[in-house]
Amino acid sequence: MKNDIIEILLTEQEINEIANKMGKQITEDYKDKDLLLVGLLKGCVPFMADLSRNIDLKLDIAYMAVSSYHGGINSSGDIKIKMDLDMSVKGRNVLIVEDIVDTANTIVTVTELLIHRGAKSVKIATLLDKPAGRQKVYVPAYIGKTIPKAFVVGYGLDYDEKYRNLPFVGILDPKVYIK
Ligand code: PRP
């Protein structure tokens, strides 16, 4: 599996440092607030596990499954809610946890939905930001690393459901998806 990666963008150690630093900042920023972390499955799972353990607050964690890629390498812009939250967001400070913001179609749509449902605030903590991919104007509140316009996998990010279990983030060899 690792042979399919042509360049490592974030090592395990760098990811740990990001989770630690971002977690401290979120702890400070939300210390007097009621915080609900919302993970967008499936890509959020490793970062949710690492980031949440670096936030020293009594918080809630909930998950939604939304999808926009449908197995390809380009976002379709067509967001589907495959599994909804199991708790109300009404009056709560929501921090969405993501592996990546690319076109921003997912985060803009989910933010609008949660505001519509009565969330007091909705922000995002994302491991990766790919501003070159944007189709909507959106600036994430917490960004681990800004990356170039390349197709990346690992640490939750997949290509056709594979590579999520890589412990680092890397650029996938185009040979894998250009047939
Ligand atoms: C990925 C990623 C984000 C979204 C970002 O999820 O986890 O949720 O795409 O892309 P965007 O900014 O272009 O909307 P995906 O829909 O592939 O589902 P997954 O998390 O199950 O891999």
mmCIF file of N, CA and C in Angstrom, residues 26-140:
data_model
loop_
_atom_site.group_PDB
_atom_site.id
_atom_site.type_symbol
_atom_site.label_atom_id
_atom_site.label_comp_id
_atom_site.label_asym_id
_atom_site.label_seq_id
_atom_site.Cartn_x
_atom_site.Cartn_y
_atom_site.Cartn_z
ATOM 1 N N ILE A 26 -8.343 25.173 20.779
ATOM 2 C CA ILE A 26 -9.802 24.966 20.908
ATOM 3 C C ILE A 26 -10.189 24.949 22.393
ATOM 4 N N THR A 27 -9.364 24.341 23.229
ATOM 5 C CA THR A 27 -9.613 24.323 24.680
ATOM 6 C C THR A 27 -9.731 25.751 25.199
ATOM 7 N N GLU A 28 -8.830 26.594 24.749
ATOM 8 C CA GLU A 28 -8.833 28.000 25.179
ATOM 9 C C GLU A 28 -10.064 28.737 24.618
ATOM 10 N N ASP A 29 -10.326 28.542 23.340
ATOM 11 C CA ASP A 29 -11.400 29.296 22.669
ATOM 12 C C ASP A 29 -12.800 28.905 23.149
ATOM 13 N N TYR A 30 -12.963 27.657 23.590
ATOM 14 C CA TYR A 30 -14.300 27.164 23.980
ATOM 15 C C TYR A 30 -14.422 26.920 25.482
ATOM 16 N N LYS A 31 -13.504 27.492 26.275
ATOM 17 C CA LYS A 31 -13.482 27.116 27.700
ATOM 18 C C LYS A 31 -14.759 27.477 28.465
ATOM 19 N N ASP A 32 -15.458 28.509 28.048
ATOM 20 C CA ASP A 32 -16.696 28.875 28.747
ATOM 21 C C ASP A 32 -17.940 28.525 27.925
ATOM 22 N N LYS A 33 -17.763 27.690 26.900
ATOM 23 C CA LYS A 33 -18.878 27.400 25.993
ATOM 24 C C LYS A 33 -19.254 25.923 26.028
ATOM 25 N N ASP A 34 -20.502 25.651 25.640
ATOM 26 C CA ASP A 34 -20.989 24.289 25.533
ATOM 27 C C ASP A 34 -20.592 23.783 24.136
ATOM 28 N N LEU A 35 -19.645 22.857 24.091
ATOM 29 C CA LEU A 35 -19.064 22.453 22.802
ATOM 30 C C LEU A 35 -19.563 21.081 22.350
ATOM 31 N N LEU A 36 -19.973 21.032 21.091
ATOM 32 C CA LEU A 36 -20.364 19.772 20.454
ATOM 33 C C LEU A 36 -19.475 19.564 19.231
ATOM 34 N N LEU A 37 -18.655 18.519 19.268
ATOM 35 C CA LEU A 37 -17.849 18.172 18.096
ATOM 36 C C LEU A 37 -18.700 17.307 17.175
ATOM 37 N N VAL A 38 -18.748 17.679 15.911
ATOM 38 C CA VAL A 38 -19.485 16.893 14.916
ATOM 39 C C VAL A 38 -18.495 16.383 13.871
ATOM 40 N N GLY A 39 -18.331 15.087 13.819
ATOM 41 C CA GLY A 39 -17.437 14.483 12.833
ATOM 42 C C GLY A 39 -18.206 14.085 11.599
ATOM 43 N N LEU A 40 -17.642 14.391 10.437
ATOM 44 C CA LEU A 40 -18.270 13.982 9.171
ATOM 45 C C LEU A 40 -17.589 12.700 8.706
ATOM 46 N N LEU A 41 -18.323 11.604 8.820
ATOM 47 C CA LEU A 41 -17.788 10.292 8.451
ATOM 48 C C LEU A 41 -17.612 10.172 6.943
ATOM 49 N N LYS A 42 -16.698 9.327 6.471
ATOM 50 C CA LYS A 42 -15.842 8.495 7.291
ATOM 51 C C LYS A 42 -14.480 9.154 7.548
ATOM 52 N N GLY A 43 -14.133 10.131 6.709
ATOM 53 C CA GLY A 43 -12.761 10.654 6.708
ATOM 54 C C GLY A 43 -12.295 11.263 8.017
ATOM 55 N N CYS A 44 -13.227 11.687 8.866
ATOM 56 C CA CYS A 44 -12.865 12.401 10.096
ATOM 57 C C CYS A 44 -12.311 11.496 11.194
ATOM 58 N N VAL A 45 -12.490 10.182 11.065
ATOM 59 C CA VAL A 45 -12.298 9.289 12.219
ATOM 60 C C VAL A 45 -10.920 9.399 12.895
ATOM 61 N N PRO A 46 -9.803 9.271 12.176
ATOM 62 C CA PRO A 46 -8.520 9.370 12.885
ATOM 63 C C PRO A 46 -8.293 10.758 13.506
ATOM 64 N N PHE A 47 -8.671 11.808 12.781
ATOM 65 C CA PHE A 47 -8.424 13.152 13.317
ATOM 66 C C PHE A 47 -9.344 13.443 14.501
ATOM 67 N N MET A 48 -10.587 12.971 14.457
ATOM 68 C CA MET A 48 -11.487 13.138 15.602
ATOM 69 C C MET A 48 -10.875 12.471 16.830
ATOM 70 N N ALA A 49 -10.356 11.262 16.652
ATOM 71 C CA ALA A 49 -9.770 10.526 17.783
ATOM 72 C C ALA A 49 -8.591 11.301 18.373
ATOM 73 N N ASP A 50 -7.723 11.808 17.528
ATOM 74 C CA ASP A 50 -6.525 12.502 18.026
ATOM 75 C C ASP A 50 -6.830 13.907 18.522
ATOM 76 N N LEU A 51 -7.632 14.648 17.770
ATOM 77 C CA LEU A 51 -7.930 16.030 18.171
ATOM 78 C C LEU A 51 -8.742 16.068 19.467
ATOM 79 N N SER A 52 -9.786 15.244 19.549
ATOM 80 C CA SER A 52 -10.677 15.305 20.726
ATOM 81 C C SER A 52 -9.913 14.988 22.008
ATOM 82 N N ARG A 53 -8.913 14.114 21.908
ATOM 83 C CA ARG A 53 -8.143 13.766 23.110
ATOM 84 C C ARG A 53 -7.178 14.874 23.517
ATOM 85 N N ASN A 54 -7.034 15.864 22.665
ATOM 86 C CA ASN A 54 -6.193 17.022 22.998
ATOM 87 C C ASN A 54 -7.024 18.238 23.404
ATOM 88 N N ILE A 55 -8.349 18.060 23.523
ATOM 89 C CA ILE A 55 -9.215 19.154 23.973
ATOM 90 C C ILE A 55 -9.612 18.853 25.416
ATOM 91 N N ASP A 56 -9.194 19.712 26.325
ATOM 92 C CA ASP A 56 -9.425 19.454 27.752
ATOM 93 C C ASP A 56 -10.706 20.148 28.218
ATOM 94 N N LEU A 57 -11.826 19.714 27.667
ATOM 95 C CA LEU A 57 -13.136 20.280 28.018
ATOM 96 C C LEU A 57 -14.154 19.145 28.077
ATOM 97 N N LYS A 58 -15.229 19.335 28.830
ATOM 98 C CA LYS A 58 -16.325 18.363 28.840
ATOM 99 C C LYS A 58 -17.180 18.635 27.623
ATOM 100 N N LEU A 59 -17.004 17.868 26.598
ATOM 101 C CA LEU A 59 -17.700 18.119 25.326
ATOM 102 C C LEU A 59 -18.509 16.902 24.907
ATOM 103 N N ASP A 60 -19.368 17.094 23.919
ATOM 104 C CA ASP A 60 -20.102 15.974 23.317
ATOM 105 C C ASP A 60 -19.513 15.685 21.938
ATOM 106 N N ILE A 61 -19.633 14.458 21.502
ATOM 107 C CA ILE A 61 -19.179 14.071 20.161
ATOM 108 C C ILE A 61 -20.339 13.386 19.439
ATOM 109 N N ALA A 62 -20.611 13.832 18.228
ATOM 110 C CA ALA A 62 -21.644 13.191 17.408
ATOM 111 C C ALA A 62 -21.123 13.098 15.969
ATOM 112 N N TYR A 63 -21.764 12.232 15.207
ATOM 113 C CA TYR A 63 -21.302 12.004 13.828
ATOM 114 C C TYR A 63 -22.438 12.115 12.817
ATOM 115 N N MET A 64 -22.064 12.559 11.643
ATOM 116 C CA MET A 64 -22.964 12.531 10.479
ATOM 117 C C MET A 64 -22.194 11.857 9.355
ATOM 118 N N ALA A 65 -22.898 11.193 8.479
ATOM 119 C CA ALA A 65 -22.234 10.675 7.277
ATOM 120 C C ALA A 65 -22.769 11.439 6.080
ATOM 121 N N VAL A 66 -21.896 12.163 5.430
ATOM 122 C CA VAL A 66 -22.263 12.869 4.204
ATOM 123 C C VAL A 66 -21.254 12.463 3.139
ATOM 124 N N SER A 67 -21.662 12.527 1.917
ATOM 125 C CA SER A 67 -20.752 12.092 0.871
ATOM 126 C C SER A 67 -20.890 12.963 -0.361
ATOM 127 N N SER A 68 -19.751 13.255 -0.975
ATOM 128 C CA SER A 68 -19.807 14.041 -2.200
ATOM 129 C C SER A 68 -18.974 13.441 -3.323
ATOM 130 N N TYR A 69 -18.089 12.510 -2.992
ATOM 131 C CA TYR A 69 -17.138 12.059 -4.014
ATOM 132 C C TYR A 69 -17.600 10.852 -4.821
ATOM 133 N N HIS A 70 -18.394 9.997 -4.186
ATOM 134 C CA HIS A 70 -18.926 8.802 -4.846
ATOM 135 C C HIS A 70 -17.843 7.973 -5.544
ATOM 136 N N GLY A 71 -16.692 7.826 -4.933
ATOM 137 C CA GLY A 71 -15.669 6.897 -5.425
ATOM 138 C C GLY A 71 -14.674 7.464 -6.413
ATOM 139 N N GLY A 72 -14.906 8.638 -6.957
ATOM 140 C CA GLY A 72 -13.977 9.209 -7.932
ATOM 141 C C GLY A 72 -12.936 10.092 -7.255
ATOM 142 N N ILE A 73 -12.235 10.936 -8.030
ATOM 143 C CA ILE A 73 -11.233 11.806 -7.419
ATOM 144 C C ILE A 73 -11.681 13.260 -7.416
ATOM 145 N N ASN A 74 -12.812 13.571 -8.027
ATOM 146 C CA ASN A 74 -13.309 14.939 -8.016
ATOM 147 C C ASN A 74 -14.641 15.024 -7.281
ATOM 148 N N SER A 75 -14.793 16.108 -6.502
ATOM 149 C CA SER A 75 -16.027 16.288 -5.758
ATOM 150 C C SER A 75 -17.176 16.522 -6.730
ATOM 151 N N SER A 76 -18.334 15.914 -6.449
ATOM 152 C CA SER A 76 -19.469 16.052 -7.368
ATOM 153 C C SER A 76 -20.291 17.300 -7.084
ATOM 154 N N GLY A 77 -20.126 17.875 -5.877
ATOM 155 C CA GLY A 77 -20.937 19.028 -5.493
ATOM 156 C C GLY A 77 -22.342 18.625 -5.082
ATOM 157 N N ASP A 78 -22.638 17.347 -5.185
ATOM 158 C CA ASP A 78 -23.954 16.824 -4.842
ATOM 159 C C ASP A 78 -23.813 16.130 -3.482
ATOM 160 N N ILE A 79 -24.240 16.807 -2.412
ATOM 161 C CA ILE A 79 -24.031 16.295 -1.058
ATOM 162 C C ILE A 79 -25.210 15.436 -0.624
ATOM 163 N N LYS A 80 -24.906 14.242 -0.146
ATOM 164 C CA LYS A 80 -25.970 13.371 0.359
ATOM 165 C C LYS A 80 -25.760 13.124 1.853
ATOM 166 N N ILE A 81 -26.845 13.247 2.647
ATOM 167 C CA ILE A 81 -26.767 12.882 4.056
ATOM 168 C C ILE A 81 -27.130 11.416 4.156
ATOM 169 N N LYS A 82 -26.139 10.603 4.506
ATOM 170 C CA LYS A 82 -26.357 9.157 4.564
ATOM 171 C C LYS A 82 -26.707 8.694 5.973
ATOM 172 N N MET A 83 -26.239 9.472 6.974
ATOM 173 C CA MET A 83 -26.587 9.173 8.370
ATOM 174 C C MET A 83 -26.630 10.490 9.127
ATOM 175 N N ASP A 84 -27.719 10.696 9.859
ATOM 176 C CA ASP A 84 -27.867 12.001 10.520
ATOM 177 C C ASP A 84 -27.375 11.948 11.970
ATOM 178 N N LEU A 85 -27.253 13.126 12.593
ATOM 179 C CA LEU A 85 -26.838 13.241 13.989
ATOM 180 C C LEU A 85 -27.846 12.545 14.910
ATOM 181 N N ASP A 86 -27.362 12.077 16.068
ATOM 182 C CA ASP A 86 -28.273 11.453 17.033
ATOM 183 C C ASP A 86 -28.569 12.397 18.201
ATOM 184 N N MET A 87 -28.269 13.676 18.039
ATOM 185 C CA MET A 87 -28.620 14.656 19.079
ATOM 186 C C MET A 87 -28.908 16.009 18.434
ATOM 187 N N SER A 88 -29.611 16.851 19.203
ATOM 188 C CA SER A 88 -29.979 18.164 18.677
ATOM 189 C C SER A 88 -28.797 19.127 18.731
ATOM 190 N N VAL A 89 -28.727 20.026 17.766
ATOM 191 C CA VAL A 89 -27.675 21.062 17.775
ATOM 192 C C VAL A 89 -28.231 22.396 18.270
ATOM 193 N N LYS A 90 -29.501 22.424 18.604
ATOM 194 C CA LYS A 90 -30.165 23.680 18.970
ATOM 195 C C LYS A 90 -29.455 24.372 20.138
ATOM 196 N N GLY A 91 -29.062 25.607 19.920
ATOM 197 C CA GLY A 91 -28.421 26.406 20.962
ATOM 198 C C GLY A 91 -26.993 26.014 21.279
ATOM 199 N N ARG A 92 -26.424 25.098 20.508
ATOM 200 C CA ARG A 92 -25.082 24.588 20.829
ATOM 201 C C ARG A 92 -24.004 25.190 19.935
ATOM 202 N N ASN A 93 -22.786 25.236 20.495
ATOM 203 C CA ASN A 93 -21.626 25.660 19.710
ATOM 204 C C ASN A 93 -21.042 24.414 19.050
ATOM 205 N N VAL A 94 -21.218 24.346 17.745
ATOM 206 C CA VAL A 94 -20.799 23.160 16.994
ATOM 207 C C VAL A 94 -19.431 23.415 16.358
ATOM 208 N N LEU A 95 -18.549 22.437 16.535
ATOM 209 C CA LEU A 95 -17.276 22.473 15.825
ATOM 210 C C LEU A 95 -17.209 21.200 14.980
ATOM 211 N N ILE A 96 -17.291 21.388 13.683
ATOM 212 C CA ILE A 96 -17.225 20.260 12.757
ATOM 213 C C ILE A 96 -15.766 19.833 12.620
ATOM 214 N N VAL A 97 -15.539 18.534 12.682
ATOM 215 C CA VAL A 97 -14.179 18.002 12.551
ATOM 216 C C VAL A 97 -14.072 17.286 11.214
ATOM 217 N N GLU A 98 -13.108 17.698 10.423
ATOM 218 C CA GLU A 98 -12.956 17.178 9.059
ATOM 219 C C GLU A 98 -11.511 16.782 8.769
ATOM 220 N N ASP A 99 -11.357 15.879 7.819
ATOM 221 C CA ASP A 99 -10.017 15.567 7.327
ATOM 222 C C ASP A 99 -9.561 16.607 6.298
ATOM 223 N N ILE A 100 -10.502 17.065 5.441
ATOM 224 C CA ILE A 100 -10.095 18.005 4.386
ATOM 225 C C ILE A 100 -11.250 18.915 3.950
ATOM 226 N N VAL A 101 -10.923 20.152 3.628
ATOM 227 C CA VAL A 101 -11.852 21.048 2.929
ATOM 228 C C VAL A 101 -11.249 21.272 1.543
ATOM 229 N N ASP A 102 -12.030 20.906 0.525
ATOM 230 C CA ASP A 102 -11.543 20.997 -0.859
ATOM 231 C C ASP A 102 -12.400 22.014 -1.614
ATOM 232 N N THR A 103 -13.495 21.565 -2.257
ATOM 233 C CA THR A 103 -14.371 22.529 -2.940
ATOM 234 C C THR A 103 -15.118 23.415 -1.938
ATOM 235 N N ALA A 104 -15.267 22.895 -0.706
ATOM 236 C CA ALA A 104 -16.049 23.517 0.387
ATOM 237 C C ALA A 104 -17.552 23.286 0.219
ATOM 238 N N ASN A 105 -17.950 22.512 -0.788
ATOM 239 C CA ASN A 105 -19.382 22.213 -0.951
ATOM 240 C C ASN A 105 -19.942 21.495 0.283
ATOM 241 N N THR A 106 -19.178 20.536 0.817
ATOM 242 C CA THR A 106 -19.657 19.777 1.980
ATOM 243 C C THR A 106 -19.823 20.682 3.191
ATOM 244 N N ILE A 107 -18.786 21.418 3.543
ATOM 245 C CA ILE A 107 -18.825 22.202 4.775
ATOM 246 C C ILE A 107 -19.852 23.343 4.692
ATOM 247 N N VAL A 108 -19.982 23.961 3.527
ATOM 248 C CA VAL A 108 -20.960 25.046 3.382
ATOM 249 C C VAL A 108 -22.376 24.491 3.530
ATOM 250 N N THR A 109 -22.643 23.361 2.898
ATOM 251 C CA THR A 109 -23.981 22.754 2.975
ATOM 252 C C THR A 109 -24.309 22.316 4.401
ATOM 253 N N VAL A 110 -23.356 21.638 5.062
ATOM 254 C CA VAL A 110 -23.611 21.149 6.423
ATOM 255 C C VAL A 110 -23.742 22.330 7.392
ATOM 256 N N THR A 111 -22.937 23.357 7.220
ATOM 257 C CA THR A 111 -23.028 24.548 8.087
ATOM 258 C C THR A 111 -24.411 25.184 7.958
ATOM 259 N N GLU A 112 -24.871 25.356 6.728
ATOM 260 C CA GLU A 112 -26.208 25.950 6.506
ATOM 261 C C GLU A 112 -27.296 25.097 7.173
ATOM 262 N N LEU A 113 -27.162 23.785 7.057
ATOM 263 C CA LEU A 113 -28.150 22.871 7.650
ATOM 264 C C LEU A 113 -28.182 23.015 9.175
ATOM 265 N N LEU A 114 -26.998 23.040 9.803
ATOM 266 C CA LEU A 114 -26.945 23.076 11.271
ATOM 267 C C LEU A 114 -27.378 24.436 11.818
ATOM 268 N N ILE A 115 -27.104 25.494 11.080
ATOM 269 C CA ILE A 115 -27.587 26.828 11.471
ATOM 270 C C ILE A 115 -29.121 26.847 11.370
ATOM 271 N N HIS A 116 -29.628 26.275 10.297
ATOM 272 C CA HIS A 116 -31.072 26.172 10.089
ATOM 273 C C HIS A 116 -31.733 25.399 11.237
ATOM 274 N N ARG A 117 -31.032 24.402 11.778
ATOM 275 C CA ARG A 117 -31.563 23.608 12.889
ATOM 276 C C ARG A 117 -31.390 24.297 14.243
ATOM 277 N N GLY A 118 -30.795 25.490 14.250
ATOM 278 C CA GLY A 118 -30.735 26.271 15.488
ATOM 279 C C GLY A 118 -29.414 26.270 16.232
ATOM 280 N N ALA A 119 -28.341 25.775 15.583
ATOM 281 C CA ALA A 119 -27.029 25.836 16.250
ATOM 282 C C ALA A 119 -26.667 27.297 16.537
ATOM 283 N N LYS A 120 -26.027 27.515 17.691
ATOM 284 C CA LYS A 120 -25.649 28.881 18.063
ATOM 285 C C LYS A 120 -24.459 29.347 17.224
ATOM 286 N N SER A 121 -23.506 28.457 17.021
ATOM 287 C CA SER A 121 -22.370 28.765 16.146
ATOM 288 C C SER A 121 -21.928 27.471 15.474
ATOM 289 N N VAL A 122 -21.373 27.604 14.280
ATOM 290 C CA VAL A 122 -20.845 26.439 13.554
ATOM 291 C C VAL A 122 -19.491 26.835 12.952
ATOM 292 N N LYS A 123 -18.430 26.167 13.429
ATOM 293 C CA LYS A 123 -17.089 26.386 12.871
ATOM 294 C C LYS A 123 -16.505 25.042 12.479
ATOM 295 N N ILE A 124 -15.316 25.078 11.902
ATOM 296 C CA ILE A 124 -14.685 23.815 11.497
ATOM 297 C C ILE A 124 -13.241 23.740 11.950
ATOM 298 N N ALA A 125 -12.855 22.520 12.338
ATOM 299 C CA ALA A 125 -11.448 22.199 12.580
ATOM 300 C C ALA A 125 -11.088 21.149 11.538
ATOM 301 N N THR A 126 -10.234 21.508 10.605
ATOM 302 C CA THR A 126 -9.871 20.570 9.540
ATOM 303 C C THR A 126 -8.370 20.285 9.553
ATOM 304 N N LEU A 127 -8.035 19.035 9.345
ATOM 305 C CA LEU A 127 -6.607 18.697 9.274
ATOM 306 C C LEU A 127 -5.977 19.365 8.061
ATOM 307 N N LEU A 128 -6.659 19.246 6.910
ATOM 308 C CA LEU A 128 -6.091 19.756 5.659
ATOM 309 C C LEU A 128 -7.020 20.777 5.012
ATOM 310 N N ASP A 129 -6.408 21.758 4.385
ATOM 311 C CA ASP A 129 -7.178 22.715 3.590
ATOM 312 C C ASP A 129 -6.547 22.785 2.205
ATOM 313 N N LYS A 130 -7.398 22.628 1.172
ATOM 314 C CA LYS A 130 -6.906 22.691 -0.209
ATOM 315 C C LYS A 130 -7.602 23.858 -0.903
ATOM 316 N N PRO A 131 -7.158 25.098 -0.671
ATOM 317 C CA PRO A 131 -7.868 26.277 -1.193
ATOM 318 C C PRO A 131 -7.925 26.327 -2.717
ATOM 319 N N ALA A 132 -6.971 25.672 -3.391
ATOM 320 C CA ALA A 132 -6.970 25.684 -4.860
ATOM 321 C C ALA A 132 -8.170 24.934 -5.436
ATOM 322 N N GLY A 133 -8.830 24.105 -4.610
ATOM 323 C CA GLY A 133 -9.975 23.338 -5.103
ATOM 324 C C GLY A 133 -11.315 24.020 -4.911
ATOM 325 N N ARG A 134 -11.325 25.195 -4.313
ATOM 326 C CA ARG A 134 -12.583 25.832 -3.917
ATOM 327 C C ARG A 134 -13.568 26.112 -5.060
ATOM 328 N N GLN A 135 -14.839 25.769 -4.794
ATOM 329 C CA GLN A 135 -15.950 26.190 -5.670
ATOM 330 C C GLN A 135 -16.820 27.197 -4.930
ATOM 331 N N LYS A 136 -16.663 27.261 -3.599
ATOM 332 C CA LYS A 136 -17.389 28.230 -2.780
ATOM 333 C C LYS A 136 -16.382 28.956 -1.897
ATOM 334 N N VAL A 137 -16.660 30.225 -1.598
ATOM 335 C CA VAL A 137 -15.759 30.978 -0.719
ATOM 336 C C VAL A 137 -15.940 30.450 0.704
ATOM 337 N N TYR A 138 -14.850 29.990 1.319
ATOM 338 C CA TYR A 138 -14.931 29.478 2.686
ATOM 339 C C TYR A 138 -13.535 29.462 3.302
ATOM 340 N N VAL A 139 -13.436 30.050 4.497
ATOM 341 C CA VAL A 139 -12.151 30.047 5.213
ATOM 342 C C VAL A 139 -12.337 29.272 6.527
ATOM 343 N N PRO A 140 -11.714 28.089 6.666
ATOM 344 C CA PRO A 140 -11.867 27.299 7.891
ATOM 345 C C PRO A 140 -11.290 28.022 9.105
#
